[in-house]
CSV table of C-alpha atoms in Angstrom, one decimal:
chain,number,residue,atom,x,y,z
A,200,MET,CA,0.0,0.0,0.0
A,201,ASN,CA,1.5,3.3,-1.0
A,202,GLY,CA,1.6,6.5,1.1
A,203,ALA,CA,-1.6,8.0,-0.3
A,204,ASN,CA,-3.5,4.8,0.4
A,205,LEU,CA,-2.1,4.7,3.9
A,206,ASP,CA,-3.3,8.2,4.5
A,207,ASP,CA,-6.8,7.2,3.2
A,208,LEU,CA,-6.9,4.2,5.6
A,209,VAL,CA,-5.9,6.3,8.6
A,210,ASP,CA,-8.7,8.8,7.7
A,211,LEU,CA,-11.1,5.9,7.4
A,212,LEU,CA,-10.1,4.5,10.8
A,213,GLY,CA,-11.0,7.8,12.3
A,214,ARG,CA,-11.3,7.9,16.1
A,215,TRP,CA,-10.8,4.1,16.4
A,216,ALA,CA,-9.0,4.3,19.7
A,217,SER,CA,-11.6,6.4,21.5
A,218,GLY,CA,-13.5,3.5,23.0
A,219,ARG,CA,-12.9,1.4,26.1
A,220,GLY,CA,-10.8,-1.8,26.0
A,221,PRO,CA,-7.6,-3.1,24.6
A,222,LEU,CA,-6.3,-1.1,21.6
A,223,TYR,CA,-6.0,-4.2,19.4
A,224,LEU,CA,-9.7,-5.0,19.9
A,225,LEU,CA,-10.7,-1.4,19.1
A,226,LEU,CA,-8.5,-1.4,16.0
A,227,ALA,CA,-9.9,-4.8,14.9
A,228,ALA,CA,-13.5,-3.6,15.5
A,229,ARG,CA,-13.0,-0.6,13.2
A,230,LEU,CA,-11.2,-2.6,10.5
A,231,ARG,CA,-13.9,-5.2,10.7
A,232,ALA,CA,-16.6,-2.6,10.1
A,233,LEU,CA,-14.7,-1.2,7.1
A,234,ILE,CA,-14.4,-4.7,5.6
A,235,ASP,CA,-17.9,-5.8,6.2
A,236,ASP,CA,-19.3,-2.5,4.8
A,237,GLY,CA,-17.3,-3.1,1.6
A,238,VAL,CA,-15.2,0.1,2.1
A,239,LEU,CA,-12.1,-2.1,2.1
A,240,ALA,CA,-12.6,-4.2,-0.9
A,241,PRO,CA,-11.8,-7.9,-1.3
A,242,ASP,CA,-8.1,-8.5,-2.1
A,243,GLU,CA,-7.2,-5.0,-1.1
A,244,PRO,CA,-3.7,-4.8,0.5
A,245,LEU,CA,-3.3,-3.4,4.0
A,246,PRO,CA,-0.2,-1.7,5.4
A,247,PRO,CA,2.6,-3.8,6.9
A,248,ASP,CA,2.4,-4.2,10.7
A,249,ARG,CA,5.3,-1.8,11.4
A,250,VAL,CA,4.1,0.8,8.9
A,251,LEU,CA,0.6,1.0,10.3
A,252,ALA,CA,1.8,0.8,13.9
A,253,ARG,CA,4.1,3.7,13.4
A,254,ARG,CA,1.4,5.8,11.7
A,255,LEU,CA,-1.1,5.1,14.5
A,256,ALA,CA,1.5,5.7,17.2
A,257,VAL,CA,0.9,2.3,18.8
A,258,GLY,CA,3.1,-0.8,19.3
A,259,ARG,CA,3.6,-3.2,16.5
A,260,GLY,CA,2.0,-5.9,18.7
A,261,THR,CA,-1.3,-4.0,18.6
A,262,VAL,CA,-1.5,-4.2,14.8
A,263,VAL,CA,-0.3,-7.8,14.7
A,264,ALA,CA,-2.9,-8.8,17.2
A,265,ALA,CA,-5.7,-7.0,15.3
A,266,TYR,CA,-4.6,-8.5,12.0
A,267,ASP,CA,-4.4,-12.0,13.5
A,268,LEU,CA,-7.9,-11.7,15.0
A,269,LEU,CA,-9.4,-10.7,11.7
A,270,GLN,CA,-7.5,-13.5,10.0
A,271,GLN,CA,-9.0,-15.9,12.5
A,272,GLU,CA,-12.4,-14.6,11.6
A,273,GLY,CA,-11.7,-15.1,7.9
A,274,ARG,CA,-11.7,-11.4,7.1
A,275,LEU,CA,-8.0,-11.0,6.3
A,276,VAL,CA,-5.4,-13.2,4.6
A,277,ARG,CA,-1.8,-13.0,5.8
A,278,ARG,CA,1.0,-14.6,3.8
A,279,GLN,CA,4.8,-14.5,4.2
A,280,GLY,CA,6.1,-12.4,1.3
A,281,SER,CA,2.8,-11.1,0.1
A,282,GLY,CA,1.6,-9.2,3.1
A,283,THR,CA,-1.9,-8.7,4.5
A,284,ARG,CA,-4.9,-8.5,2.3
A,285,VAL,CA,-8.7,-8.3,2.7
A,286,ALA,CA,-10.1,-11.9,2.2
A,287,ALA,CA,-11.9,-12.8,-1.0
A,288,LEU,CA,-15.6,-13.2,-1.0
A,289,ASP,CA,-17.6,-16.3,-1.7
A,290,LEU,CA,-19.6,-14.3,-4.3
A,291,PRO,CA,-18.0,-12.4,-7.1
A,292,ALA,CA,-19.9,-9.1,-6.7
A,293,THR,CA,-19.7,-6.8,-3.8
A,294,ARG,CA,-21.9,-4.0,-5.1
A,295,THR,CA,-25.6,-3.8,-5.9
A,296,THR,CA,-26.9,-2.7,-9.3
A,297,ASP,CA,-27.1,0.9,-8.0
A,298,GLY,CA,-23.4,0.9,-7.2
A,299,VAL,CA,-23.9,1.0,-3.4
A,300,ALA,CA,-21.5,-1.2,-1.5
A,301,ALA,CA,-23.2,-4.2,0.0
A,302,ASN,CA,-22.2,-5.8,3.3
A,303,PRO,CA,-20.4,-9.0,2.1
A,304,LEU,CA,-21.6,-11.0,5.1
A,305,LEU,CA,-25.2,-10.4,3.9
A,306,LEU,CA,-24.8,-11.0,0.2
A,307,HIS,CA,-26.6,-14.3,0.1
A,308,ILE,CA,-29.6,-12.7,1.9
A,309,LEU,CA,-29.6,-9.4,0.2
A,310,HIS,CA,-28.7,-10.6,-3.3
A,311,PRO,CA,-29.1,-14.3,-3.7
A,312,PRO,CA,-26.9,-15.7,-6.5
A,313,ASP,CA,-28.8,-16.9,-9.5
A,314,ASN,CA,-29.4,-20.7,-9.8
A,315,VAL,CA,-27.8,-21.5,-6.5
A,316,GLN,CA,-29.5,-23.5,-3.7
A,317,LEU,CA,-28.8,-21.6,-0.5
A,318,LEU,CA,-28.0,-24.0,2.3
A,319,THR,CA,-26.6,-21.0,4.2
A,320,CYS,CA,-29.7,-19.8,5.9
A,321,ALA,CA,-31.7,-22.2,8.0
A,322,ALA,CA,-35.2,-20.7,8.5
A,323,PRO,CA,-38.6,-21.9,7.1
A,324,HIS,CA,-39.1,-20.8,3.6
A,325,ASP,CA,-42.9,-21.0,3.2
A,326,PRO,CA,-45.3,-19.1,5.5
A,327,PRO,CA,-47.7,-21.7,7.0
A,328,PRO,CA,-51.5,-21.2,6.7
A,329,ALA,CA,-51.6,-20.5,10.4
A,330,LEU,CA,-49.5,-17.4,9.9
A,331,CYS,CA,-51.9,-15.9,7.4
A,332,GLU,CA,-54.8,-16.7,9.7
A,333,ALA,CA,-53.0,-15.1,12.6
A,334,TYR,CA,-52.4,-11.9,10.6
A,335,ALA,CA,-56.1,-11.8,9.7
A,336,GLU,CA,-57.0,-12.1,13.4
A,337,ALA,CA,-54.5,-9.4,14.3
A,338,ALA,CA,-55.9,-7.0,11.6
A,339,GLY,CA,-59.3,-7.4,13.3
A,340,ARG,CA,-57.8,-6.7,16.7
A,341,LEU,CA,-56.6,-3.3,15.4
A,342,ARG,CA,-60.1,-1.9,15.4
A,343,GLY,CA,-60.1,-2.0,19.2
A,344,LEU,CA,-56.8,-0.3,19.6
A,345,HIS,CA,-56.7,3.4,20.6
A,346,GLU,CA,-53.1,4.3,21.0
A,347,MET,CA,-50.0,5.5,19.0
A,348,GLY,CA,-48.5,2.0,18.8
A,349,TYR,CA,-45.1,2.9,20.2
A,350,GLN,CA,-44.4,0.2,22.7
A,351,PRO,CA,-40.6,-0.2,23.3
A,352,ALA,CA,-41.1,-3.1,25.7
A,353,GLY,CA,-43.5,-4.8,23.4
A,354,ASN,CA,-47.3,-5.2,22.9
A,355,PRO,CA,-49.0,-5.9,26.2
A,356,GLU,CA,-51.0,-8.7,24.8
A,357,LEU,CA,-47.9,-10.5,23.5
A,358,ARG,CA,-46.0,-9.9,26.7
A,359,ALA,CA,-48.8,-11.5,28.6
A,360,ALA,CA,-49.0,-14.4,26.2
A,361,LEU,CA,-45.2,-15.0,26.5
A,362,ALA,CA,-45.4,-14.8,30.3
A,363,ALA,CA,-48.2,-17.5,30.2
A,364,TYR,CA,-46.1,-19.6,27.8
A,365,TYR,CA,-43.1,-19.7,30.2
A,366,THR,CA,-45.4,-20.2,33.3
A,367,GLY,CA,-46.9,-23.2,31.5
A,368,ARG,CA,-43.4,-24.6,31.0
A,369,GLY,CA,-42.7,-24.6,34.8
A,370,LEU,CA,-41.0,-21.1,34.9
A,371,PRO,CA,-43.4,-18.7,36.6
A,372,THR,CA,-43.2,-15.4,34.6
A,373,THR,CA,-44.9,-12.0,34.7
A,374,PRO,CA,-45.3,-9.6,31.7
A,375,ASP,CA,-42.8,-7.2,33.3
A,376,GLU,CA,-40.1,-9.9,32.8
A,377,ILE,CA,-40.6,-9.9,29.0
A,378,VAL,CA,-39.3,-7.4,26.4
A,379,VAL,CA,-40.3,-8.0,22.8
A,380,THR,CA,-37.6,-7.6,20.1
A,381,THR,CA,-37.4,-7.7,16.3
A,382,GLY,CA,-36.2,-11.3,16.2
A,383,ALA,CA,-33.7,-13.0,18.4
A,384,GLN,CA,-30.8,-11.3,16.6
A,385,GLN,CA,-31.9,-7.9,17.9
A,386,ALA,CA,-32.3,-9.5,21.3
A,387,LEU,CA,-28.7,-10.6,21.2
A,388,THR,CA,-27.5,-7.2,19.9
A,389,LEU,CA,-29.4,-5.3,22.7
A,390,LEU,CA,-28.1,-7.6,25.4
A,391,THR,CA,-24.5,-7.3,24.1
A,392,ALA,CA,-24.8,-3.5,24.0
A,393,LEU,CA,-25.9,-3.4,27.7
A,394,LEU,CA,-23.7,-6.1,29.2
A,395,VAL,CA,-20.5,-6.1,27.1
A,396,THR,CA,-17.8,-3.4,26.8
A,397,PRO,CA,-14.7,-3.5,24.6
A,398,GLY,CA,-12.2,-6.0,25.9
A,399,ASP,CA,-14.7,-8.0,28.0
A,400,THR,CA,-14.6,-11.7,27.7
A,401,VAL,CA,-17.7,-13.5,26.4
A,402,LEU,CA,-17.9,-17.2,26.9
A,403,THR,CA,-19.6,-19.5,24.3
A,404,GLU,CA,-19.9,-23.2,23.7
A,405,THR,CA,-18.6,-24.6,20.4
A,406,PRO,CA,-19.9,-25.1,17.8
A,407,THR,CA,-22.4,-22.3,18.2
A,408,TYR,CA,-24.6,-19.8,16.4
A,409,PRO,CA,-22.6,-17.5,14.1
A,410,GLY,CA,-25.0,-14.6,14.5
A,411,ALA,CA,-24.2,-14.4,18.2
A,412,LEU,CA,-20.4,-14.5,17.5
A,413,GLU,CA,-20.8,-11.6,15.1
A,414,ALA,CA,-22.7,-9.5,17.7
A,415,PHE,CA,-20.0,-10.2,20.3
A,416,ARG,CA,-17.2,-9.4,17.9
A,417,HIS,CA,-18.7,-6.1,16.9
A,418,ALA,CA,-18.8,-5.1,20.5
A,419,ALA,CA,-15.0,-5.6,20.5
A,420,ALA,CA,-15.3,-8.5,23.0
A,421,VAL,CA,-12.9,-11.3,23.5
A,422,VAL,CA,-14.9,-14.4,22.6
A,423,ARG,CA,-13.7,-17.6,24.2
A,424,PRO,CA,-15.0,-21.2,23.7
A,425,ALA,CA,-15.5,-23.3,26.8
A,426,ALA,CA,-17.7,-26.2,27.8
A,427,SER,CA,-18.4,-24.6,31.2
A,428,ILE,CA,-18.3,-21.2,33.0
A,429,GLU,CA,-15.6,-22.5,35.3
A,430,ASP,CA,-13.3,-23.4,32.4
A,431,VAL,CA,-11.9,-19.8,32.0
A,432,ARG,CA,-9.6,-17.9,34.3
A,433,VAL,CA,-11.0,-14.5,33.7
A,434,ARG,CA,-14.6,-13.9,34.9
A,435,PRO,CA,-16.6,-13.4,31.7
A,436,ALA,CA,-18.9,-10.4,31.3
A,437,LEU,CA,-21.4,-12.7,29.6
A,438,ALA,CA,-21.9,-16.4,28.7
A,439,TYR,CA,-23.9,-17.6,25.8
A,440,PHE,CA,-25.2,-21.2,25.4
A,441,VAL,CA,-27.8,-23.0,23.2
A,442,PRO,CA,-28.8,-26.0,25.3
A,443,SER,CA,-32.0,-26.7,23.5
A,444,VAL,CA,-31.5,-27.9,19.9
A,445,ARG,CA,-28.2,-26.3,19.3
A,446,ASN,CA,-27.4,-24.5,16.1
A,447,PRO,CA,-25.7,-26.1,14.1
A,448,ASP,CA,-25.8,-29.7,15.3
A,449,GLY,CA,-29.2,-30.2,16.9
A,450,ALA,CA,-27.7,-31.3,20.2
A,451,ILE,CA,-29.8,-31.1,23.4
A,452,MET,CA,-28.3,-30.7,26.8
A,453,ASP,CA,-29.5,-33.1,29.5
A,454,ASN,CA,-31.1,-31.8,32.7
A,455,PRO,CA,-28.2,-32.4,35.1
A,456,SER,CA,-26.0,-30.4,32.9
A,457,ARG,CA,-28.6,-27.7,32.6
A,458,ARG,CA,-28.9,-27.5,36.4
A,459,ARG,CA,-25.1,-27.3,36.8
A,460,LEU,CA,-24.7,-24.6,34.2
A,461,ALA,CA,-27.5,-22.4,35.7
A,462,THR,CA,-26.0,-22.9,39.2
A,463,LEU,CA,-22.5,-22.0,38.1
A,464,ALA,CA,-23.8,-18.8,36.5
A,465,ALA,CA,-25.4,-17.8,39.7
A,466,GLU,CA,-22.4,-18.8,41.9
A,467,HIS,CA,-20.0,-16.8,39.6
A,468,ASP,CA,-22.5,-14.0,39.1
A,469,VAL,CA,-22.2,-14.3,35.3
A,470,PRO,CA,-25.1,-13.2,33.1
A,471,LEU,CA,-26.0,-16.3,31.0
A,472,ILE,CA,-28.0,-16.2,27.8
A,473,ASP,CA,-30.1,-19.3,27.2
A,474,ASP,CA,-30.9,-19.2,23.5
A,475,GLU,CA,-34.2,-21.1,23.1
A,476,VAL,CA,-34.9,-20.1,19.5
A,477,ARG,CA,-35.2,-23.8,18.4
A,478,ALA,CA,-36.4,-25.2,21.7
A,479,GLU,CA,-39.9,-26.1,20.3
A,480,LEU,CA,-38.3,-28.1,17.5
A,481,CYS,CA,-37.3,-31.3,19.4
A,482,PHE,CA,-38.1,-34.4,17.4
A,483,SER,CA,-39.2,-36.1,20.6
A,484,GLY,CA,-42.1,-33.6,20.8
A,485,GLU,CA,-41.0,-32.6,24.3
A,486,THR,CA,-39.8,-29.1,24.9
A,487,PRO,CA,-36.7,-28.9,27.2
A,488,THR,CA,-36.9,-27.1,30.5
A,489,PRO,CA,-35.5,-23.5,30.4
A,490,LEU,CA,-32.2,-22.9,32.3
A,491,ALA,CA,-34.0,-20.3,34.4
A,492,ALA,CA,-36.2,-23.0,35.8
A,493,PHE,CA,-33.2,-24.6,37.5
A,494,HIS,CA,-32.1,-21.4,39.3
A,495,ARG,CA,-34.4,-18.4,39.9
A,496,GLY,CA,-31.5,-15.9,40.2
A,497,GLU,CA,-31.3,-12.8,38.0
A,498,GLN,CA,-28.3,-14.1,36.0
A,499,ILE,CA,-30.3,-16.3,33.6
A,500,ILE,CA,-31.6,-14.5,30.5
A,501,THR,CA,-33.8,-16.4,28.1
A,502,VAL,CA,-34.0,-15.5,24.4
A,503,GLY,CA,-36.6,-16.8,22.0
A,504,SER,CA,-38.3,-16.1,18.7
A,505,LEU,CA,-40.8,-17.5,16.2
A,506,SER,CA,-38.5,-17.3,13.1
A,507,LYS,CA,-37.5,-21.0,13.2
A,508,LEU,CA,-40.8,-22.4,14.4
A,509,VAL,CA,-43.1,-20.4,12.1
A,510,TRP,CA,-41.3,-18.4,9.4
A,511,GLY,CA,-38.1,-16.4,9.0
A,512,GLY,CA,-40.0,-13.3,7.9
A,513,LEU,CA,-42.0,-13.1,11.1
A,514,ARG,CA,-39.5,-10.8,12.9
A,515,VAL,CA,-40.8,-11.3,16.4
A,516,GLY,CA,-38.4,-12.3,19.2
A,517,TRP,CA,-38.2,-11.7,23.0
A,518,ILE,CA,-36.1,-11.7,26.1
A,519,ARG,CA,-37.2,-13.1,29.4
A,520,ALA,CA,-35.1,-11.5,32.2
A,521,ALA,CA,-35.4,-9.8,35.6
A,522,PRO,CA,-37.6,-6.7,35.6
A,523,PRO,CA,-34.7,-4.2,36.1
A,524,LEU,CA,-32.9,-5.6,33.1
A,525,VAL,CA,-36.1,-5.6,31.0
A,526,SER,CA,-36.6,-1.9,31.9
A,527,ARG,CA,-33.0,-1.1,30.7
A,528,LEU,CA,-33.5,-3.1,27.5
A,529,ALA,CA,-36.8,-1.3,26.8
A,530,ARG,CA,-35.1,2.1,27.2
A,531,LEU,CA,-32.3,1.1,24.9
A,532,ARG,CA,-34.8,-0.2,22.3
A,533,ALA,CA,-36.7,3.0,22.4
A,534,VAL,CA,-33.5,4.8,21.3
A,535,HIS,CA,-33.1,2.3,18.3
A,536,ASP,CA,-36.6,2.0,16.9
A,537,LEU,CA,-39.3,3.1,19.5
A,538,GLY,CA,-40.6,-0.5,19.5
A,539,GLY,CA,-41.6,-3.3,17.1
A,540,GLU,CA,-44.4,-3.4,14.5
A,541,VAL,CA,-47.7,-4.0,16.4
A,542,VAL,CA,-49.6,-6.1,13.9
A,543,SER,CA,-46.8,-8.8,13.8
A,544,GLN,CA,-46.8,-8.9,17.6
A,545,LEU,CA,-50.6,-9.4,17.7
A,546,ALA,CA,-50.2,-12.2,15.1
A,547,ALA,CA,-47.5,-13.7,17.3
A,548,ALA,CA,-49.8,-13.7,20.3
A,549,ALA,CA,-52.4,-15.5,18.1
A,550,LEU,CA,-49.8,-18.1,17.1
A,551,LEU,CA,-48.9,-18.7,20.7
A,552,ARG,CA,-52.5,-19.7,21.4
A,553,ARG,CA,-52.2,-22.3,18.6
A,554,LEU,CA,-48.6,-23.4,19.5
A,555,ASP,CA,-49.4,-27.1,19.8
A,556,GLU,CA,-50.9,-27.1,16.3
A,557,VAL,CA,-48.2,-25.1,14.7
A,558,ARG,CA,-45.4,-27.1,16.3
A,559,ALA,CA,-47.0,-30.5,15.3
A,560,ALA,CA,-47.2,-29.4,11.7
A,561,GLN,CA,-43.6,-28.1,11.6
A,562,LEU,CA,-42.2,-31.2,13.4
A,563,ALA,CA,-43.9,-33.6,11.0
A,564,THR,CA,-42.4,-31.9,8.0
A,565,SER,CA,-38.9,-31.4,9.6
A,566,ARG,CA,-38.6,-35.1,10.7
A,567,ALA,CA,-39.5,-36.3,7.3
A,568,ARG,CA,-37.0,-34.0,5.5
A,569,HIS,CA,-34.3,-34.8,8.1
A,570,ASP,CA,-34.7,-38.5,7.5
A,571,HIS,CA,-34.6,-37.9,3.7
A,572,LEU,CA,-31.4,-35.8,3.9
A,573,CYS,CA,-29.7,-38.4,6.1
A,574,ALA,CA,-30.6,-41.2,3.7
A,575,GLU,CA,-29.4,-39.2,0.6
A,576,LEU,CA,-26.1,-38.4,2.3
A,577,ARG,CA,-25.5,-42.0,3.3
A,578,SER,CA,-26.3,-43.1,-0.2
A,579,ARG,CA,-24.5,-40.5,-2.3
A,580,LEU,CA,-21.7,-39.4,0.0
A,581,PRO,CA,-20.9,-42.4,2.3
A,582,SER,CA,-17.5,-41.0,3.3
A,583,TRP,CA,-19.1,-38.0,4.9
A,584,THR,CA,-19.9,-38.5,8.6
A,585,PHE,CA,-22.6,-37.0,10.8
A,586,GLU,CA,-24.9,-37.7,13.8
A,587,PRO,CA,-28.6,-37.5,13.1
A,588,ALA,CA,-30.0,-34.3,14.7
A,589,ARG,CA,-32.3,-34.6,17.7
A,590,GLY,CA,-34.3,-31.6,16.5
A,591,GLY,CA,-34.1,-28.3,14.7
A,592,GLN,CA,-33.4,-27.9,11.0
A,593,THR,CA,-29.7,-28.7,10.4
A,594,LEU,CA,-27.1,-31.4,10.3
A,595,TRP,CA,-23.5,-31.0,11.3
A,596,VAL,CA,-21.5,-32.9,8.6
A,597,ARG,CA,-17.8,-33.7,8.5
A,598,ILE,CA,-15.7,-34.4,5.3
A,599,PRO,CA,-12.9,-37.0,5.4
A,600,HIS,CA,-10.2,-34.8,3.9
A,601,GLY,CA,-9.5,-31.3,2.8
A,602,ASP,CA,-11.3,-28.3,4.2
A,603,VAL,CA,-14.8,-27.0,3.7
A,604,ASP,CA,-13.6,-23.5,2.9
A,605,SER,CA,-12.1,-24.7,-0.3
A,606,PHE,CA,-14.8,-27.3,-1.0
A,607,ALA,CA,-17.4,-24.5,-0.6
A,608,GLN,CA,-16.0,-22.8,-3.7
A,609,VAL,CA,-16.3,-26.1,-5.7
A,610,ALA,CA,-19.8,-26.6,-4.4
A,611,LEU,CA,-20.8,-23.1,-5.4
A,612,ARG,CA,-19.7,-23.8,-9.0
A,613,HIS,CA,-22.0,-26.8,-8.8
A,614,GLY,CA,-25.0,-24.7,-7.7
A,615,VAL,CA,-25.0,-25.1,-3.9
A,616,ALA,CA,-24.0,-22.6,-1.3
A,617,ILE,CA,-22.9,-24.2,2.0
A,618,PRO,CA,-21.7,-22.6,5.3
A,619,PRO,CA,-18.2,-23.8,6.4
A,620,GLY,CA,-17.8,-24.9,9.9
A,621,ARG,CA,-15.3,-22.2,10.9
A,622,SER,CA,-18.1,-19.7,11.1
A,623,PHE,CA,-19.5,-21.7,14.1
A,624,ASP,CA,-16.4,-21.5,16.3
A,625,PRO,CA,-15.0,-18.4,18.0
A,626,LEU,CA,-11.4,-19.5,17.1
A,627,GLY,CA,-12.2,-20.7,13.6
A,628,ALA,CA,-12.0,-24.4,14.3
A,629,TYR,CA,-14.1,-27.1,12.5
A,630,ALA,CA,-12.5,-26.4,9.1
A,631,ASP,CA,-13.6,-30.0,8.1
A,632,HIS,CA,-17.3,-29.4,9.0
A,633,MET,CA,-20.3,-27.8,7.3
A,634,ARG,CA,-23.9,-27.2,8.3
A,635,LEU,CA,-26.6,-28.5,6.0
A,636,HIS,CA,-30.2,-27.6,6.5
A,637,PHE,CA,-33.1,-29.8,5.6
A,638,LEU,CA,-35.8,-27.2,5.1
A,639,PHE,CA,-36.2,-27.8,1.3
A,640,PRO,CA,-38.8,-30.2,0.0
A,641,GLU,CA,-37.5,-33.8,-0.5
A,642,GLU,CA,-37.0,-33.4,-4.3
A,643,GLU,CA,-34.9,-30.2,-3.8
A,644,LEU,CA,-32.9,-31.8,-1.0
A,645,SER,CA,-32.1,-34.7,-3.4
A,646,ARG,CA,-31.0,-32.3,-6.0
A,647,ALA,CA,-28.7,-30.5,-3.5
A,648,VAL,CA,-27.1,-33.7,-2.4
A,649,ASN,CA,-26.6,-34.8,-6.0
A,650,ASN,CA,-24.8,-31.5,-6.8
A,651,LEU,CA,-22.7,-31.8,-3.6
A,652,ALA,CA,-21.8,-35.3,-4.7
A,653,LEU,CA,-20.7,-34.0,-8.1
A,654,ALA,CA,-18.7,-31.3,-6.4
A,655,TRP,CA,-17.1,-33.8,-4.1
A,656,ALA,CA,-16.1,-36.0,-7.0
A,657,SER,CA,-14.2,-33.1,-8.6
A,658,TYR,CA,-12.7,-31.8,-5.4
A,659,ASP,CA,-9.0,-32.5,-5.0
A,660,GLY,CA,-8.7,-31.6,-1.3
A,661,ALA,CA,-6.4,-28.7,-2.0
A,662,GLY,CA,-6.6,-25.7,0.4
A,663,ARG,CA,-6.8,-22.1,-0.5
A,664,ALA,CA,-6.8,-18.7,1.0
A,665,VAL,CA,-9.6,-18.2,3.6
A,666,SER,CA,-12.5,-16.2,2.4
A,667,ARG,CA,-15.4,-14.4,4.0
A,668,HIS,CA,-18.7,-16.2,4.0
A,669,PRO,CA,-22.4,-15.1,4.0
A,670,LEU,CA,-24.0,-14.5,7.3
A,671,VAL,CA,-25.7,-17.8,8.3
A,672,VAL,CA,-28.7,-18.1,10.5
């Protein structure tokens, strides 16, 4: 990078060091934003460690640590002799037709590639009939409303319905312990904004949901994988676990482990997020007990949504927490958007009243498609290994050689987009894994496996430079 470009980069970094926390995390956070927003283009060179450190008046170790962290995340590529560059994209284009830079992590959602089966986003594709009926009911309810509709904590009817839902699951809950959000992703973002400051440690299990990892990284947190809260030396500011139908592998934590995890969170005074987004999707038909039912302290925070159970476009999620935290979350949400869209919340309340019916229909379809995908993989790709899921919508699959980052490029040329396993680990492990969803109809799943088998037959196992991947949900 020449001097003029170095000047440009320093200008783009702006007041990167003005936050709280270690300098390398603050620098990494600003560079991450520039990369994700497309301001720093794929394959663009970055200054050498010493050059950038000297210009920013920091130690070389600060730049090295920031670069290494972003390389670990797949946003940078560092090679001896060729320097540091922004990682390539899985998709060839980084701009929309109107010339506006698109966030590369969102490209598969914002601009789906033509003639490619997207196995990157695991959410129901088709709105069920119950959703249309719920919206019709919600529209009728509007006639009785006489208010502005600004409800930062959520619609009172939905909050009451969610309180009753948790009470029915053995966790006594009142409406003032519920705040409604625009999906579970906003719930995670709001919680991170309140509970995490730059440099804080966030503890997660592994593998885990990539959307949570992105939220923690953007808060300039240090994300550490661990099987238990007591496995780290530094007290974390937050812990995040998915004990009920984990994304990506569909694992379910047993009750003794749940009790121990909840107890440890209370004993160490660590806020613990229990992500229950897929809790109603257990193939056994039984919904696991929430972590908060094992310990009634204020440390356990429960997050849920209807996006996996009903439809991805129903952007209604929630947080169950102690009333003081709910009040803080509502105030923060008021700053962001004044509250969620009321009709969708009324529809969500109607769907909760039909929960058993909605769940039964979704589970019947999911089980059949899960079994079909398993059979197709065993038949067409017998060298790939996986454990059947216990619920949810995805399989966690391992290839016998090579890495999924490079195989994903071959698969894309055969018409299938897959999420590599590195996206599901804070430290970029699981390079030999991928997540495959079984949300497509059986015929489409068969076509996807056929294309994956063709891609595998032409794959030589050679590695390549790490690239960024679309955001996976």
